[in-house]
Coordinates of C-alpha atoms and ligand atoms in Angstrom, one line a residue:
M239 CA 0.0 0.0 0.0
A240 CA 1.3 3.4 -0.9
L241 CA 2.0 5.8 2.0
R242 CA -0.9 8.0 2.8
S243 CA -0.3 10.3 5.7
F244 CA -3.2 10.7 8.1
F245 CA -5.2 13.9 7.5
V246 CA -7.4 15.5 10.2
G247 CA -9.6 18.4 9.2
G248 CA -11.5 20.4 11.8
N249 CA -14.6 22.0 10.3
W250 CA -15.5 24.9 12.6
K251 CA -18.6 25.6 10.5
M252 CA -20.4 28.9 11.5
N253 CA -19.2 28.8 15.1
G254 CA -17.0 30.8 17.4
N255 CA -15.9 34.4 17.6
K256 CA -12.4 35.9 18.0
G257 CA -12.4 35.2 21.7
I258 CA -13.5 31.5 21.4
L259 CA -11.4 30.9 18.3
G260 CA -8.4 32.6 20.0
E261 CA -8.7 30.1 22.9
L262 CA -9.0 27.2 20.5
I263 CA -6.0 28.3 18.5
L264 CA -4.0 28.7 21.7
S265 CA -4.8 25.1 22.7
L266 CA -4.0 23.8 19.2
N267 CA -0.7 25.7 19.2
T268 CA 0.4 24.2 22.5
S269 CA -0.9 20.6 21.7
S270 CA 1.6 18.0 20.6
L271 CA 1.1 17.2 16.9
Q272 CA 2.2 14.0 15.3
D273 CA 4.7 14.7 12.5
D274 CA 3.0 12.2 10.2
T275 CA -0.5 13.7 10.6
E276 CA -1.6 16.7 8.5
V277 CA -3.9 18.9 10.5
V278 CA -6.1 21.6 8.8
C279 CA -8.7 23.9 10.4
A280 CA -11.5 25.2 8.3
A281 CA -12.5 28.6 9.7
P282 CA -15.4 30.9 8.9
S283 CA -14.2 33.0 5.9
I284 CA -14.3 36.3 7.8
Y285 CA -11.8 34.9 10.3
L286 CA -9.4 33.3 7.8
D287 CA -6.8 36.1 8.1
F288 CA -7.1 36.1 11.9
V289 CA -6.8 32.4 12.2
R290 CA -3.9 32.1 9.8
S291 CA -2.0 34.8 11.6
C292 CA -2.4 33.2 15.0
L293 CA -2.3 29.5 14.3
D294 CA 0.9 27.5 14.4
P295 CA 2.2 27.3 10.8
R296 CA 2.4 23.5 11.1
I297 CA -1.4 23.6 11.1
G298 CA -3.1 24.3 7.8
V299 CA -6.1 26.6 7.3
A300 CA -9.0 26.0 5.0
A301 CA -12.0 28.0 3.9
Q302 CA -15.4 26.2 4.1
N303 CA -16.5 27.2 0.6
C304 CA -15.5 29.4 -2.3
F305 CA -16.9 30.5 -5.6
K306 CA -16.0 29.3 -9.1
V307 CA -14.3 32.4 -10.5
S308 CA -11.5 34.7 -9.2
K309 CA -13.4 38.0 -9.0
G310 CA -16.4 39.9 -10.2
A311 CA -20.0 40.9 -9.4
F312 CA -20.8 38.1 -7.1
T313 CA -22.0 39.8 -3.9
G314 CA -21.2 37.8 -0.8
E315 CA -19.0 35.3 -2.4
I316 CA -15.2 34.7 -1.9
S317 CA -12.7 33.5 -4.4
P318 CA -9.8 31.0 -4.1
A319 CA -7.5 34.0 -4.8
M320 CA -8.8 35.7 -1.8
I321 CA -8.4 32.6 0.4
K322 CA -4.8 32.3 -0.8
D323 CA -4.3 36.0 -0.1
C324 CA -5.3 35.4 3.5
G325 CA -2.6 32.7 3.7
A326 CA -4.9 29.7 3.7
D327 CA -4.1 26.8 1.5
W328 CA -7.3 24.7 1.5
V329 CA -11.0 24.8 0.8
I330 CA -13.8 22.4 1.7
L331 CA -16.1 22.0 -1.3
G332 CA -19.3 20.0 -1.6
H333 CA -20.0 19.8 2.1
S334 CA -23.4 18.2 2.7
E335 CA -24.6 21.5 4.2
R336 CA -23.7 23.3 1.0
R337 CA -25.4 20.6 -1.0
H338 CA -28.5 20.2 1.1
V339 CA -29.0 23.5 3.0
F340 CA -27.9 25.8 0.3
G341 CA -28.9 23.7 -2.7
E342 CA -25.5 23.5 -4.5
S343 CA -25.6 21.1 -7.4
D344 CA -23.0 18.5 -8.4
E345 CA -22.3 20.7 -11.4
L346 CA -21.6 23.8 -9.4
I347 CA -19.4 21.9 -7.0
G348 CA -17.4 20.5 -9.9
Q349 CA -16.8 24.0 -11.3
K350 CA -15.7 25.2 -7.9
V351 CA -13.3 22.2 -7.5
A352 CA -11.8 23.0 -11.0
H353 CA -11.3 26.6 -10.2
A354 CA -9.9 26.1 -6.7
L355 CA -7.4 23.6 -8.0
E356 CA -6.4 25.9 -10.9
S357 CA -5.9 28.6 -8.2
D358 CA -3.5 26.3 -6.4
L359 CA -5.7 25.6 -3.4
G360 CA -5.9 22.2 -1.9
V361 CA -9.5 20.8 -2.0
I362 CA -11.3 18.7 0.6
A363 CA -14.1 17.4 -1.6
C364 CA -17.0 15.9 0.2
V365 CA -19.4 13.2 -0.9
G366 CA -22.1 11.4 1.0
E367 CA -25.6 10.0 0.9
K368 CA -28.7 11.1 2.9
L369 CA -30.7 8.8 5.1
E370 CA -33.4 8.1 2.6
E371 CA -30.8 7.3 0.0
R372 CA -29.1 4.8 2.2
E373 CA -32.4 3.3 3.2
A374 CA -33.4 3.0 -0.5
G375 CA -30.1 1.2 -1.2
T376 CA -28.7 3.9 -3.5
T377 CA -25.6 4.9 -1.4
E378 CA -23.2 3.7 -4.1
E379 CA -25.1 5.4 -6.9
V380 CA -25.2 8.7 -5.0
V381 CA -21.6 8.8 -3.9
Y382 CA -20.3 7.5 -7.3
A383 CA -22.3 10.2 -9.2
Q384 CA -20.9 12.9 -6.8
T385 CA -17.4 11.5 -7.1
Q386 CA -17.6 11.3 -10.8
V387 CA -18.4 15.1 -11.2
I388 CA -15.5 15.9 -8.9
A389 CA -13.2 13.6 -10.8
E390 CA -14.1 15.2 -14.1
N391 CA -12.9 18.5 -12.7
V392 CA -9.6 17.3 -11.3
K393 CA -6.4 17.2 -13.3
D394 CA -3.9 16.8 -10.5
W395 CA -5.1 14.6 -7.6
G396 CA -2.1 15.6 -5.5
K397 CA -4.0 18.4 -3.9
V398 CA -7.3 16.6 -3.4
V399 CA -8.6 14.9 -0.2
L400 CA -11.8 13.0 -0.6
A401 CA -14.2 13.2 2.4
Y402 CA -17.0 10.7 2.8
E403 CA -19.7 12.1 5.0
P404 CA -22.8 10.0 5.4
V405 CA -25.3 12.8 5.8
W406 CA -27.4 10.8 8.2
A407 CA -24.5 10.6 10.6
I408 CA -23.8 14.3 10.9
G409 CA -25.1 16.1 13.9
T410 CA -27.9 13.6 14.3
G411 CA -26.5 11.4 17.0
K412 CA -26.7 8.4 14.6
T413 CA -23.2 7.0 14.0
A414 CA -22.0 4.8 11.2
T415 CA -20.1 1.8 12.4
P416 CA -16.4 1.6 11.5
E417 CA -17.4 -1.2 9.2
Q418 CA -20.0 0.9 7.4
A419 CA -17.5 3.7 6.9
Q420 CA -14.8 1.3 5.7
E421 CA -17.2 -0.3 3.3
V422 CA -17.9 3.0 1.5
H423 CA -14.3 4.1 1.7
E424 CA -13.2 0.9 0.1
K425 CA -15.7 1.2 -2.7
L426 CA -14.6 4.8 -3.4
R427 CA -11.0 3.6 -3.7
V428 CA -12.1 0.8 -6.1
W429 CA -14.0 3.5 -8.0
L430 CA -10.8 5.6 -8.2
R431 CA -8.8 2.6 -9.3
A432 CA -11.2 1.7 -12.1
N433 CA -12.1 5.2 -13.2
V434 CA -9.0 7.3 -12.6
S435 CA -5.8 5.3 -12.0
D436 CA -4.0 2.9 -9.6
D437 CA -1.7 5.7 -8.6
V438 CA -4.5 8.0 -7.6
A439 CA -6.4 5.1 -5.8
D440 CA -3.3 4.4 -3.8
S441 CA -2.3 7.9 -2.9
V442 CA -5.6 9.9 -2.4
R443 CA -6.6 10.3 1.2
I444 CA -10.2 9.3 1.8
I445 CA -11.2 10.8 5.2
Y446 CA -14.3 10.1 7.2
G447 CA -16.7 12.9 8.1
G448 CA -19.5 11.3 10.0
S449 CA -19.8 11.6 13.8
V450 CA -16.3 11.1 14.9
T451 CA -15.9 10.9 18.7
G452 CA -13.2 10.1 21.2
A453 CA -14.9 6.8 21.6
N454 CA -14.9 5.7 18.0
C455 CA -11.9 7.5 16.4
R456 CA -9.4 4.8 17.1
E457 CA -11.4 2.0 15.6
L458 CA -12.3 4.2 12.6
A459 CA -8.7 5.1 12.1
S460 CA -7.7 1.5 12.1
Q461 CA -9.8 0.7 9.0
A462 CA -7.7 0.1 5.9
D463 CA -9.3 2.8 3.8
V464 CA -9.9 5.4 6.4
D465 CA -7.1 8.0 6.0
G466 CA -8.3 10.6 8.5
F467 CA -11.3 12.6 9.6
L468 CA -13.2 15.7 8.9
T469 CA -14.7 16.6 12.3
E470 CA -16.5 19.3 14.1
A471 CA -14.6 18.5 17.3
G472 CA -13.7 21.4 19.6
L473 CA -16.4 23.9 18.7
Q474 CA -19.8 22.4 19.4
A475 CA -22.2 25.1 20.4
Ligands
NAG701 C1 -16.6 3.7 -12.6 O1 -17.5 4.8 -12.7 C2 -18.9 4.5 -13.0 C3 -19.6 5.8 -13.1 O2 -19.6 6.5 -11.9 C4 -19.5 3.6 -12.0 O3 -20.8 3.2 -12.3 C5 -18.6 2.3 -11.8 O4 -19.1 1.5 -10.8 C6 -17.2 2.7 -11.5 N1 -16.4 1.5 -11.5 C7 -16.0 1.0 -10.3 C8 -15.3 -0.3 -10.4 O5 -16.3 1.5 -9.2

């Protein structure tokens, strides 16, 4: 198996303020980080500059969304160029809340992925099925279709992390078992092997973004195709 360093993304969502984030940053800066684990914090866009200037440079900073072009008459949006200008190197795209609360389509997410990568941002690209889709037995169909649109927009997979988030296990108290997570991660890797390349299948980190807790993180992390987490840990309301 190719070496895939563990990747932990903390998605702060729309939480915190300068005081609370300042405290969180302080505790992150003084915590011991493992050299072989990449840690990235996704901050609210208005705090990207603040977070980047306070956070230990060993920890990456991500935006939680961006638009598909570099500038223009798009009131309220931010571009990858602006994210980079604030010193952040990553963006989360296709998060289930963007898909299902804000109605972003696969197509728009694909365009955003393409533009973010062209702008030299790393992309944490999220896929995942809703409860009714899992219950209807269409999990594979849904995550394959989402992954396909992302893949069509990626030229260089070196800066892409794929995040599998079963939507039914986010903030609902329901948790996927480590086996359920591994099953989908393995299928996504097989998908990459068949539809992209062996190299990409071996090297791309597939991280898990369901409910990750202190109680289940070890067992999740021990699954062969789970290469990290996308969590909300640290900032629950
Ligand atoms: C390749 O992609 C197609 C379209 O998404 C999908 O139906 C198929 O299952 C994929 N192949 C594998 C082996 O996953």
